[in-house]
Structure formats: structure tokens, C-alpha cells
């Protein structure tokens, strides 16, 4: 094999290993916020693939229910949980007003905003199944009766 072929193969192996180990890192929850029927979860990262993101939620939903009371369905049964990347952490709006920020009024600190980087949304509409939206509508999945994923969009 030529040198360039070996270099490309080595790069592919390293990239695959990096993605694999990225998915193995535990997700750290930085904060949780609530507003009406909406819950906002701030994390340091999520797994790389769509299916791994959904699996992470399914594997940890009992923990979210017990520790954070998420999801918090409305009287009609719907809920909306959004998972955001912490990015640089909580920022002060006055110092970062030119950035596209999501701010939380339930925090007393002036550092109560994050850069908008939506990773995952979990939605439940009455009389419907649970939907998982990756990013800002990049991909939409539906959870079937057997906890299998069906790509809707």
C-alpha cells in the first residue's frame, strides 16, 4: 500500500475511534429550567448520532422524572423538553447582546443566558406518540409502541 493510502486509512481509523469514544463519555447536566409546559435541559454534550441521542434520553428518562420532574405534562398531557448545549456556559446578556442567546428568568445571576445550540427536543402531543426532533428540525423521529424509532422527516 502506498504511503498516502496508509495515511488515509490511519486517519479513518483515528476518526472512527474518536467518534466511538465521544459517544462513551458521560453526559453532564449543567442546568435544568422550567417555563410553563416547557423544560430546558443544559448539557455539556450529547452522543454523536441521532439514534444515540434518543437512546441517551430513553436510558435516562427515569432519572429525569425522579430528580428533575421532567417531563412535566400539561393538563392536556402534552410536554416539550429541549436539550441545549452549554457552549461557553452561562453568559451575561448585557455583555453578549449581539449573540443569539436563550435566557432563563428563573436564575438570580446576571449570567443567565446560553448561546442557542439546540441538540434535541422531546415532544408529546395529546393522543399522539412521542417525537424526537434533532437540532432545529434536522431530523424528526417517532417512538413506536415497542420503543422503536421511526424516521418521520
Short mmCIF file of N, CA and C in Angstrom, two decimals:
data_model
loop_
_atom_site.label_atom_id
_atom_site.label_comp_id
_atom_site.label_asym_id
_atom_site.label_seq_id
_atom_site.Cartn_x
_atom_site.Cartn_y
_atom_site.Cartn_z
N UNK A 1 0.84 -1.16 0.00
CA UNK A 1 0.00 0.00 0.00
C UNK A 1 0.89 1.24 0.00
N UNK A 2 0.51 2.23 -0.77
CA UNK A 2 1.29 3.46 -0.83
C UNK A 2 1.17 4.23 0.48
N UNK A 3 2.10 5.15 0.66
CA UNK A 3 2.10 5.96 1.88
C UNK A 3 0.80 6.74 2.04
N UNK A 4 0.32 7.33 0.96
CA UNK A 4 -0.91 8.14 1.06
C UNK A 4 -2.10 7.26 1.43
N UNK A 5 -2.13 6.03 0.94
CA UNK A 5 -3.20 5.10 1.30
C UNK A 5 -3.17 4.75 2.77
N UNK A 6 -1.95 4.53 3.29
CA UNK A 6 -1.80 4.22 4.72
C UNK A 6 -2.20 5.42 5.57
N UNK A 7 -1.85 6.61 5.11
CA UNK A 7 -2.19 7.82 5.86
C UNK A 7 -3.71 8.01 5.91
N UNK A 8 -4.37 7.77 4.79
CA UNK A 8 -5.83 7.91 4.75
C UNK A 8 -6.48 6.86 5.63
N UNK A 9 -6.00 5.63 5.57
CA UNK A 9 -6.53 4.56 6.41
C UNK A 9 -6.33 4.88 7.89
N UNK A 10 -5.15 5.37 8.23
CA UNK A 10 -4.86 5.74 9.63
C UNK A 10 -5.78 6.86 10.09
N UNK A 11 -6.00 7.85 9.24
CA UNK A 11 -6.89 8.96 9.59
C UNK A 11 -8.32 8.47 9.80
N UNK A 12 -8.77 7.56 8.96
CA UNK A 12 -10.13 6.99 9.11
C UNK A 12 -10.27 6.21 10.41
N UNK A 13 -9.25 5.43 10.74
CA UNK A 13 -9.28 4.66 11.99
C UNK A 13 -9.31 5.61 13.19
N UNK A 14 -8.49 6.65 13.17
CA UNK A 14 -8.46 7.62 14.27
C UNK A 14 -9.79 8.35 14.40
N UNK A 15 -10.38 8.74 13.28
CA UNK A 15 -11.66 9.43 13.31
C UNK A 15 -12.76 8.53 13.87
N UNK A 16 -12.77 7.28 13.45
CA UNK A 16 -13.75 6.31 13.95
C UNK A 16 -13.58 6.11 15.45
N UNK A 17 -12.35 5.97 15.91
CA UNK A 17 -12.08 5.79 17.34
C UNK A 17 -12.51 7.02 18.13
N UNK A 18 -12.24 8.21 17.60
CA UNK A 18 -12.63 9.44 18.28
C UNK A 18 -14.15 9.53 18.42
N UNK A 19 -14.88 9.20 17.36
CA UNK A 19 -16.35 9.22 17.43
C UNK A 19 -16.86 8.19 18.43
N UNK A 20 -16.25 7.03 18.45
CA UNK A 20 -16.66 5.97 19.38
C UNK A 20 -16.47 6.43 20.83
N UNK A 21 -15.30 6.99 21.13
CA UNK A 21 -15.03 7.42 22.49
C UNK A 21 -15.84 8.66 22.87
N UNK A 22 -16.17 9.51 21.90
CA UNK A 22 -17.04 10.66 22.15
C UNK A 22 -18.39 10.19 22.67
N UNK A 23 -18.92 9.14 22.05
CA UNK A 23 -20.21 8.60 22.46
C UNK A 23 -20.15 7.94 23.83
N UNK A 24 -18.99 7.48 24.26
CA UNK A 24 -18.86 6.81 25.55
C UNK A 24 -18.76 7.78 26.73
N UNK A 25 -18.39 9.02 26.46
CA UNK A 25 -18.26 9.99 27.55
C UNK A 25 -19.61 10.21 28.22
N UNK A 26 -19.65 10.28 29.54
CA UNK A 26 -20.94 10.55 30.19
C UNK A 26 -21.39 11.99 29.91
N UNK A 27 -22.67 12.16 29.74
CA UNK A 27 -23.25 13.48 29.52
C UNK A 27 -23.43 14.15 30.88
N UNK A 28 -22.92 15.36 31.01
CA UNK A 28 -23.05 16.12 32.25
C UNK A 28 -24.18 17.13 32.12
N UNK A 29 -25.10 17.11 33.06
CA UNK A 29 -26.20 18.06 33.06
C UNK A 29 -25.73 19.31 33.81
N UNK A 30 -25.73 20.42 33.11
CA UNK A 30 -25.24 21.69 33.66
C UNK A 30 -26.36 22.42 34.40
N UNK A 31 -27.57 22.34 33.86
CA UNK A 31 -28.70 23.03 34.49
C UNK A 31 -30.02 22.55 33.93
N UNK A 32 -31.08 22.82 34.67
CA UNK A 32 -32.44 22.49 34.25
C UNK A 32 -33.32 23.70 34.56
N UNK A 33 -34.14 24.09 33.60
CA UNK A 33 -35.02 25.26 33.76
C UNK A 33 -36.42 24.89 33.29
N UNK A 34 -37.41 25.61 33.83
CA UNK A 34 -38.80 25.33 33.52
C UNK A 34 -39.52 26.63 33.16
N UNK A 35 -40.44 26.52 32.21
CA UNK A 35 -41.31 27.65 31.89
C UNK A 35 -42.60 27.07 31.33
N UNK A 36 -43.68 27.21 32.08
CA UNK A 36 -44.98 26.64 31.71
C UNK A 36 -44.84 25.14 31.47
N UNK A 37 -45.22 24.66 30.29
CA UNK A 37 -45.13 23.23 29.97
C UNK A 37 -43.79 22.86 29.34
N UNK A 38 -42.86 23.78 29.33
CA UNK A 38 -41.57 23.56 28.67
C UNK A 38 -40.48 23.33 29.72
N UNK A 39 -39.62 22.39 29.42
CA UNK A 39 -38.46 22.11 30.27
C UNK A 39 -37.21 22.27 29.41
N UNK A 40 -36.20 22.90 29.97
CA UNK A 40 -34.95 23.13 29.27
C UNK A 40 -33.84 22.43 30.04
N UNK A 41 -33.12 21.56 29.36
CA UNK A 41 -32.01 20.83 29.97
C UNK A 41 -30.73 21.31 29.29
N UNK A 42 -29.77 21.74 30.08
CA UNK A 42 -28.49 22.23 29.55
C UNK A 42 -27.44 21.17 29.83
N UNK A 43 -26.76 20.71 28.78
CA UNK A 43 -25.75 19.65 28.91
C UNK A 43 -24.44 20.09 28.29
N UNK A 44 -23.37 19.37 28.64
CA UNK A 44 -22.07 19.68 28.05
C UNK A 44 -21.94 19.11 26.64
N UNK A 45 -22.63 18.02 26.35
CA UNK A 45 -22.63 17.42 25.02
C UNK A 45 -23.68 16.31 24.99
N UNK A 46 -23.97 15.82 23.82
CA UNK A 46 -24.78 14.61 23.65
C UNK A 46 -24.01 13.67 22.74
N UNK A 47 -24.40 12.40 22.71
CA UNK A 47 -23.75 11.48 21.77
C UNK A 47 -23.84 12.00 20.34
N UNK A 48 -23.03 11.44 19.48
CA UNK A 48 -22.86 11.96 18.12
C UNK A 48 -24.04 11.68 17.19
N UNK A 49 -24.56 10.47 17.19
CA UNK A 49 -25.59 10.10 16.21
C UNK A 49 -26.99 10.39 16.74
N UNK A 50 -27.95 10.51 15.81
CA UNK A 50 -29.34 10.74 16.19
C UNK A 50 -29.85 9.63 17.10
N UNK A 51 -29.63 8.40 16.69
CA UNK A 51 -30.12 7.26 17.48
C UNK A 51 -29.49 7.22 18.87
N UNK A 52 -28.21 7.57 18.97
CA UNK A 52 -27.54 7.59 20.27
C UNK A 52 -28.10 8.69 21.16
N UNK A 53 -28.49 9.82 20.57
CA UNK A 53 -29.11 10.90 21.34
C UNK A 53 -30.44 10.45 21.92
N UNK A 54 -31.25 9.82 21.08
CA UNK A 54 -32.56 9.33 21.54
C UNK A 54 -32.37 8.24 22.59
N UNK A 55 -31.42 7.35 22.35
CA UNK A 55 -31.15 6.28 23.32
C UNK A 55 -30.72 6.87 24.66
N UNK A 56 -29.91 7.92 24.62
CA UNK A 56 -29.49 8.58 25.86
C UNK A 56 -30.72 9.05 26.64
N UNK A 57 -31.66 9.69 25.95
CA UNK A 57 -32.87 10.17 26.62
C UNK A 57 -33.66 9.00 27.20
N UNK A 58 -33.88 7.96 26.40
CA UNK A 58 -34.66 6.81 26.85
C UNK A 58 -34.00 6.12 28.05
N UNK A 59 -32.67 6.03 28.01
CA UNK A 59 -31.94 5.38 29.11
C UNK A 59 -31.99 6.19 30.41
N UNK A 60 -32.18 7.51 30.30
CA UNK A 60 -32.12 8.38 31.47
C UNK A 60 -33.47 9.00 31.83
N UNK A 61 -34.55 8.61 31.15
CA UNK A 61 -35.83 9.28 31.40
C UNK A 61 -36.34 9.07 32.83
N UNK A 62 -36.08 7.92 33.42
CA UNK A 62 -36.50 7.71 34.82
C UNK A 62 -35.75 8.65 35.76
N UNK A 63 -34.47 8.83 35.51
CA UNK A 63 -33.66 9.76 36.31
C UNK A 63 -34.21 11.19 36.18
N UNK A 64 -34.56 11.59 34.96
CA UNK A 64 -35.12 12.93 34.75
C UNK A 64 -36.44 13.08 35.48
N UNK A 65 -37.26 12.05 35.43
CA UNK A 65 -38.56 12.09 36.09
C UNK A 65 -38.40 12.21 37.61
N UNK A 66 -37.50 11.42 38.18
CA UNK A 66 -37.33 11.41 39.63
C UNK A 66 -36.58 12.64 40.16
N UNK A 67 -35.49 12.99 39.50
CA UNK A 67 -34.62 14.05 40.01
C UNK A 67 -35.07 15.45 39.61
N UNK A 68 -35.58 15.59 38.38
CA UNK A 68 -35.90 16.93 37.86
C UNK A 68 -37.39 17.12 37.57
N UNK A 69 -38.20 16.08 37.75
CA UNK A 69 -39.65 16.14 37.46
C UNK A 69 -39.91 16.53 36.00
N UNK A 70 -39.12 15.93 35.13
CA UNK A 70 -39.22 16.14 33.68
C UNK A 70 -39.54 14.79 33.04
N UNK A 71 -40.45 14.75 32.12
CA UNK A 71 -41.26 15.85 31.60
C UNK A 71 -42.37 16.21 32.57
N UNK A 72 -42.84 17.44 32.44
CA UNK A 72 -43.94 17.94 33.25
C UNK A 72 -45.13 18.19 32.33
N UNK A 73 -45.94 17.16 32.11
CA UNK A 73 -47.06 17.31 31.16
C UNK A 73 -48.08 18.35 31.63
N UNK A 74 -48.69 19.01 30.67
CA UNK A 74 -49.76 19.96 30.97
C UNK A 74 -51.02 19.17 31.31
N UNK A 75 -52.09 19.87 31.61
CA UNK A 75 -53.36 19.21 31.93
C UNK A 75 -53.85 18.38 30.75
N UNK A 76 -53.51 18.80 29.54
CA UNK A 76 -53.95 18.06 28.34
C UNK A 76 -53.02 16.89 28.01
N UNK A 77 -51.90 16.78 28.74
CA UNK A 77 -50.99 15.65 28.53
C UNK A 77 -49.80 15.92 27.64
N UNK A 78 -49.72 17.11 27.05
CA UNK A 78 -48.57 17.38 26.19
C UNK A 78 -47.39 17.90 27.00
N UNK A 79 -46.20 17.71 26.44
CA UNK A 79 -45.00 18.27 27.06
C UNK A 79 -43.97 18.55 25.99
N UNK A 80 -42.99 19.34 26.38
CA UNK A 80 -41.92 19.73 25.47
C UNK A 80 -40.65 19.86 26.30
N UNK A 81 -39.66 19.02 26.01
CA UNK A 81 -38.37 19.07 26.69
C UNK A 81 -37.32 19.38 25.63
N UNK A 82 -36.55 20.42 25.84
CA UNK A 82 -35.48 20.73 24.89
C UNK A 82 -34.13 20.61 25.59
N UNK A 83 -33.19 20.02 24.88
CA UNK A 83 -31.84 19.80 25.41
C UNK A 83 -30.89 20.70 24.63
N UNK A 84 -30.20 21.55 25.33
CA UNK A 84 -29.32 22.55 24.74
C UNK A 84 -27.87 22.32 25.16
N UNK A 85 -26.95 22.67 24.26
CA UNK A 85 -25.52 22.60 24.58
C UNK A 85 -25.15 23.81 25.44
N UNK A 86 -24.35 23.57 26.45
CA UNK A 86 -23.94 24.65 27.35
C UNK A 86 -22.97 25.62 26.67
N UNK A 87 -22.26 25.14 25.67
CA UNK A 87 -21.30 26.01 24.98
C UNK A 87 -20.27 26.57 25.93
N UNK A 88 -20.21 27.90 26.02
CA UNK A 88 -19.25 28.58 26.90
C UNK A 88 -19.79 28.71 28.32
N UNK A 89 -20.92 28.09 28.60
CA UNK A 89 -21.54 28.22 29.92
C UNK A 89 -22.55 29.35 29.92
N UNK A 90 -22.98 29.72 31.11
CA UNK A 90 -23.96 30.80 31.23
C UNK A 90 -23.27 32.14 31.00
N UNK A 91 -23.94 32.99 30.22
CA UNK A 91 -23.39 34.28 29.82
C UNK A 91 -24.27 35.42 30.32
N UNK A 92 -23.68 36.59 30.44
CA UNK A 92 -24.39 37.80 30.80
C UNK A 92 -24.94 38.43 29.52
N UNK A 93 -26.24 38.66 29.47
CA UNK A 93 -26.86 39.20 28.26
C UNK A 93 -26.29 40.57 27.90
N UNK A 94 -26.10 41.43 28.90
CA UNK A 94 -25.62 42.78 28.65
C UNK A 94 -24.23 42.78 28.00
N UNK A 95 -23.42 41.81 28.33
CA UNK A 95 -22.07 41.72 27.76
C UNK A 95 -22.04 40.96 26.44
N UNK A 96 -23.11 40.23 26.12
CA UNK A 96 -23.13 39.38 24.93
C UNK A 96 -24.40 39.59 24.10
N UNK A 97 -24.94 40.81 24.12
CA UNK A 97 -26.23 41.08 23.48
C UNK A 97 -26.23 40.88 21.97
N UNK A 98 -25.07 40.86 21.35
CA UNK A 98 -25.01 40.67 19.89
C UNK A 98 -25.14 39.21 19.49
N UNK A 99 -25.04 38.31 20.46
CA UNK A 99 -25.16 36.88 20.17
C UNK A 99 -26.62 36.45 20.27
N UNK A 100 -26.94 35.34 19.63
CA UNK A 100 -28.28 34.76 19.71
C UNK A 100 -28.35 33.92 20.97
N UNK A 101 -28.98 34.47 22.01
CA UNK A 101 -28.96 33.84 23.33
C UNK A 101 -30.36 33.37 23.75
N UNK A 102 -30.37 32.36 24.58
CA UNK A 102 -31.57 31.88 25.25
C UNK A 102 -31.36 32.18 26.73
N UNK A 103 -32.25 33.01 27.31
CA UNK A 103 -32.07 33.45 28.69
C UNK A 103 -33.14 32.83 29.59
N UNK A 104 -32.78 32.62 30.84
CA UNK A 104 -33.66 31.97 31.81
C UNK A 104 -33.96 32.94 32.94
N UNK A 105 -35.22 33.29 33.10
CA UNK A 105 -35.63 34.25 34.12
C UNK A 105 -35.67 33.64 35.52
N UNK A 106 -35.53 32.32 35.62
CA UNK A 106 -35.57 31.67 36.93
C UNK A 106 -34.22 31.71 37.65
N UNK A 107 -33.24 32.36 37.05
CA UNK A 107 -31.91 32.47 37.66
C UNK A 107 -31.72 33.89 38.21
N UNK A 108 -31.17 33.99 39.41
CA UNK A 108 -30.92 35.30 40.01
C UNK A 108 -29.66 35.95 39.44
N UNK A 109 -28.72 35.15 38.99
CA UNK A 109 -27.46 35.65 38.46
C UNK A 109 -27.70 36.39 37.14
N UNK A 110 -26.85 37.39 36.88
CA UNK A 110 -26.93 38.07 35.59
C UNK A 110 -26.38 37.17 34.47
N UNK A 111 -25.60 36.17 34.84
CA UNK A 111 -25.13 35.18 33.87
C UNK A 111 -26.20 34.11 33.77
N UNK A 112 -27.26 34.42 33.01
CA UNK A 112 -28.42 33.53 32.94
C UNK A 112 -28.81 33.17 31.51
N UNK A 113 -27.88 33.31 30.58
CA UNK A 113 -28.17 33.03 29.17
C UNK A 113 -27.15 32.03 28.62
N UNK A 114 -27.58 31.29 27.60
CA UNK A 114 -26.66 30.41 26.87
C UNK A 114 -26.79 30.73 25.39
N UNK A 115 -25.75 30.40 24.64
CA UNK A 115 -25.84 30.52 23.19
C UNK A 115 -26.82 29.47 22.69
N UNK A 116 -27.64 29.83 21.73
CA UNK A 116 -28.64 28.89 21.22
C UNK A 116 -27.97 27.81 20.38
N UNK A 117 -27.93 26.61 20.93
CA UNK A 117 -27.42 25.44 20.22
C UNK A 117 -28.29 24.26 20.65
N UNK A 118 -29.43 24.13 19.99
CA UNK A 118 -30.40 23.09 20.33
C UNK A 118 -29.92 21.75 19.81
N UNK A 119 -29.86 20.77 20.71
CA UNK A 119 -29.38 19.44 20.36
C UNK A 119 -30.52 18.45 20.13
N UNK A 120 -31.55 18.51 20.97
CA UNK A 120 -32.61 17.51 20.95
C UNK A 120 -33.86 18.08 21.59
N UNK A 121 -35.02 17.79 21.00
CA UNK A 121 -36.30 18.14 21.59
C UNK A 121 -37.15 16.89 21.67
N UNK A 122 -37.80 16.71 22.81
CA UNK A 122 -38.70 15.59 23.02
C UNK A 122 -40.09 16.18 23.19
N UNK A 123 -41.02 15.78 22.32
CA UNK A 123 -42.37 16.35 22.33
C UNK A 123 -43.42 15.27 22.47
N UNK A 124 -44.45 15.59 23.21
CA UNK A 124 -45.62 14.72 23.31
C UNK A 124 -46.84 15.58 23.10
N UNK A 125 -47.64 15.21 22.11
CA UNK A 125 -48.87 15.90 21.81
C UNK A 125 -50.00 14.97 22.22
N UNK A 126 -51.08 15.48 22.84
CA UNK A 126 -52.16 14.59 23.27
C UNK A 126 -52.62 13.67 22.15
N UNK A 127 -52.89 12.44 22.53
CA UNK A 127 -53.37 11.41 21.60
C UNK A 127 -52.33 11.05 20.54
N UNK A 128 -51.09 11.42 20.76
CA UNK A 128 -50.02 11.15 19.80
C UNK A 128 -48.89 10.40 20.51
N UNK A 129 -47.98 9.92 19.71
CA UNK A 129 -46.78 9.29 20.26
C UNK A 129 -45.76 10.37 20.62
N UNK A 130 -44.63 9.92 21.15
CA UNK A 130 -43.55 10.85 21.50
C UNK A 130 -42.68 11.07 20.27
N UNK A 131 -42.32 12.33 20.05
CA UNK A 131 -41.47 12.71 18.92
C UNK A 131 -40.13 13.21 19.43
N UNK A 132 -39.09 12.91 18.67
CA UNK A 132 -37.75 13.40 18.96
C UNK A 132 -37.31 14.23 17.77
N UNK A 133 -36.97 15.48 18.03
CA UNK A 133 -36.52 16.38 16.98
C UNK A 133 -35.04 16.65 17.24
N UNK A 134 -34.22 16.36 16.25
CA UNK A 134 -32.78 16.56 16.38
C UNK A 134 -32.44 17.96 15.88
N UNK A 135 -31.78 18.75 16.72
CA UNK A 135 -31.40 20.11 16.35
C UNK A 135 -32.63 20.96 16.06
N UNK A 136 -32.48 21.89 15.14
CA UNK A 136 -33.59 22.73 14.72
C UNK A 136 -34.29 22.07 13.55
N UNK A 137 -34.99 20.98 13.80
CA UNK A 137 -35.77 20.21 12.81
C UNK A 137 -34.91 19.55 11.75
N UNK A 138 -33.68 19.18 12.10
CA UNK A 138 -32.83 18.47 11.14
C UNK A 138 -33.42 17.11 10.81
N UNK A 139 -33.84 16.37 11.83
CA UNK A 139 -34.46 15.06 11.66
C UNK A 139 -35.53 14.92 12.72
N UNK A 140 -36.62 14.24 12.37
CA UNK A 140 -37.71 14.00 13.31
C UNK A 140 -37.97 12.51 13.37
N UNK A 141 -38.02 11.97 14.58
CA UNK A 141 -38.29 10.55 14.81
C UNK A 141 -39.52 10.41 15.69
N UNK A 142 -40.22 9.31 15.48
CA UNK A 142 -41.39 8.99 16.30
C UNK A 142 -41.09 7.70 17.05
N UNK A 143 -41.50 7.64 18.29
CA UNK A 143 -41.31 6.45 19.10
C UNK A 143 -42.54 5.57 18.94
N UNK A 144 -42.34 4.35 18.44
CA UNK A 144 -43.49 3.45 18.26
C UNK A 144 -43.81 2.73 19.58
N UNK A 145 -44.80 1.88 19.55
CA UNK A 145 -45.27 1.20 20.77
C UNK A 145 -44.23 0.28 21.39
N UNK A 146 -43.24 -0.16 20.61
CA UNK A 146 -42.19 -1.06 21.11
C UNK A 146 -40.89 -0.32 21.40
N UNK A 147 -40.96 1.01 21.57
CA UNK A 147 -39.79 1.87 21.77
C UNK A 147 -38.82 1.83 20.60
N UNK A 148 -39.33 1.51 19.43
CA UNK A 148 -38.52 1.58 18.21
C UNK A 148 -38.65 2.96 17.59
N UNK A 149 -37.65 3.37 16.85
CA UNK A 149 -37.67 4.69 16.23
C UNK A 149 -38.10 4.59 14.78
N UNK A 150 -38.98 5.49 14.40
CA UNK A 150 -39.42 5.61 13.02
C UNK A 150 -39.05 7.02 12.57
N UNK A 151 -38.29 7.12 11.49
CA UNK A 151 -37.94 8.46 10.99
C UNK A 151 -39.15 9.04 10.26
N UNK A 152 -39.59 10.19 10.71
CA UNK A 152 -40.75 10.84 10.14
C UNK A 152 -40.32 11.88 9.11
N UNK A 153 -39.21 12.53 9.38
CA UNK A 153 -38.74 13.60 8.49
C UNK A 153 -37.23 13.61 8.47
#
